[in-house]
Amino acid sequence: MRADLERIRECADAILGIHDSFSNSANPADGYGKSELGADTLLDAFDDFEDNWSIRRGKLADELKALGDIVAGAAEMYEGIDHELAEALRENDAAREGAS
């Protein structure tokens, strides 16, 4: 079995980076008023969007965090298994050499 540990770690980092972006994203109209956006109805639409988006964004952020943690954990697990296998092979080789 082959696993590209660096690629798996990069994937975990990317997922956790998306999680951070989701966690810190808010209303795209924050800081803008009627003079910049042109109408109160547009501001109201962004406020409605923010209310709905906040709920969904929180759920997505939780799922992204869980996925990122799983992927990072997988990389650690693969690395641990690889080290254990290498150690077992070294011990086996040493035992064979000692029996010769």
Tab-separated table of C-alpha atoms in Angstrom:
chain	number	residue	atom	x	y	z
A	1	MET	CA	0.000	0.000	0.000
A	2	ARG	CA	1.312	3.432	-0.917
A	3	ALA	CA	0.269	6.700	0.656
A	4	ASP	CA	1.676	10.093	-0.267
A	5	LEU	CA	1.869	11.477	3.269
A	6	GLU	CA	2.925	14.928	2.149
A	7	ARG	CA	-0.046	15.145	-0.209
A	8	ILE	CA	-2.413	13.932	2.511
A	9	ARG	CA	-1.045	16.578	4.892
A	10	GLU	CA	-1.417	19.257	2.195
A	11	CYS	CA	-5.024	18.173	1.747
A	12	ALA	CA	-5.646	18.421	5.504
A	13	ASP	CA	-4.059	21.881	5.588
A	14	ALA	CA	-6.179	23.023	2.632
A	15	ILE	CA	-9.388	21.740	4.225
A	16	LEU	CA	-8.548	23.401	7.537
A	17	GLY	CA	-7.711	26.621	5.646
A	18	ILE	CA	-11.155	26.536	4.048
A	19	HIS	CA	-12.584	25.949	7.522
A	20	ASP	CA	-10.848	29.107	8.762
A	21	SER	CA	-12.206	31.094	5.816
A	22	PHE	CA	-15.711	29.829	6.466
A	23	SER	CA	-15.409	30.565	10.167
A	24	ASN	CA	-14.320	34.139	9.537
A	25	SER	CA	-16.632	34.996	6.647
A	26	ALA	CA	-19.544	37.264	7.339
A	27	ASN	CA	-21.900	39.459	5.413
A	28	PRO	CA	-20.191	40.470	2.147
A	29	ALA	CA	-21.841	43.889	2.481
A	30	ASP	CA	-20.370	44.624	5.927
A	31	GLY	CA	-18.949	48.108	5.969
A	32	TYR	CA	-21.025	49.264	3.018
A	33	GLY	CA	-24.082	51.477	3.126
A	34	LYS	CA	-26.765	52.690	0.773
A	35	SER	CA	-24.338	55.102	-0.874
A	36	GLU	CA	-22.037	52.249	-1.937
A	37	LEU	CA	-24.687	49.628	-2.735
A	38	GLY	CA	-27.353	51.961	-4.091
A	39	ALA	CA	-30.477	50.761	-2.315
A	40	ASP	CA	-31.833	49.773	1.071
A	41	THR	CA	-33.424	46.708	-0.528
A	42	LEU	CA	-29.968	45.465	-1.481
A	43	LEU	CA	-28.754	46.012	2.074
A	44	ASP	CA	-31.816	44.101	3.332
A	45	ALA	CA	-31.069	41.262	0.908
A	46	PHE	CA	-27.492	41.048	2.198
A	47	ASP	CA	-28.773	41.033	5.791
A	48	ASP	CA	-31.169	38.175	4.970
A	49	PHE	CA	-28.347	36.375	3.219
A	50	GLU	CA	-26.113	36.825	6.268
A	51	ASP	CA	-28.740	35.341	8.597
A	52	ASN	CA	-29.189	32.246	6.434
A	53	TRP	CA	-25.516	32.001	5.564
A	54	SER	CA	-24.458	32.171	9.222
A	55	ILE	CA	-26.442	29.044	10.028
A	56	ARG	CA	-25.257	27.115	6.984
A	57	ARG	CA	-21.711	28.439	7.260
A	58	GLY	CA	-21.493	27.200	10.847
A	59	LYS	CA	-22.615	23.725	9.828
A	60	LEU	CA	-20.213	23.658	6.880
A	61	ALA	CA	-17.354	24.918	9.055
A	62	ASP	CA	-18.017	22.142	11.584
A	63	GLU	CA	-18.014	19.527	8.828
A	64	LEU	CA	-14.845	20.942	7.273
A	65	LYS	CA	-13.090	20.920	10.647
A	66	ALA	CA	-14.088	17.307	11.240
A	67	LEU	CA	-12.950	16.291	7.742
A	68	GLY	CA	-9.649	18.153	8.093
A	69	ASP	CA	-9.002	16.467	11.431
A	70	ILE	CA	-9.801	13.050	9.929
A	71	VAL	CA	-7.438	13.609	6.998
A	72	ALA	CA	-4.662	14.875	9.286
A	73	GLY	CA	-5.233	11.886	11.578
A	74	ALA	CA	-5.030	9.544	8.588
A	75	ALA	CA	-1.632	10.967	7.651
A	76	GLU	CA	-0.396	10.440	11.197
A	77	MET	CA	-1.794	6.911	11.247
A	78	TYR	CA	-0.172	6.021	7.915
A	79	GLU	CA	3.128	7.406	9.148
A	80	GLY	CA	2.893	5.433	12.392
A	81	ILE	CA	2.089	2.221	10.539
A	82	ASP	CA	4.972	2.850	8.144
A	83	HIS	CA	7.392	3.293	11.055
A	84	GLU	CA	6.099	0.167	12.808
A	85	LEU	CA	6.388	-1.873	9.609
A	86	ALA	CA	9.918	-0.614	8.984
A	87	GLU	CA	10.912	-1.495	12.544
A	88	ALA	CA	9.380	-4.976	12.232
A	89	LEU	CA	11.262	-5.551	8.978
A	90	ARG	CA	14.537	-4.397	10.553
A	91	GLU	CA	13.996	-6.751	13.494
A	92	ASN	CA	13.175	-9.595	11.109
A	93	ASP	CA	16.331	-8.907	9.069
A	94	ALA	CA	18.424	-8.769	12.243
A	95	ALA	CA	16.962	-12.070	13.456
A	96	ARG	CA	17.705	-13.715	10.101
A	97	GLU	CA	21.271	-12.433	10.148
A	98	GLY	CA	21.717	-13.684	13.696
A	99	ALA	CA	20.434	-17.147	12.718
A	100	SER	CA	22.870	-17.435	9.794
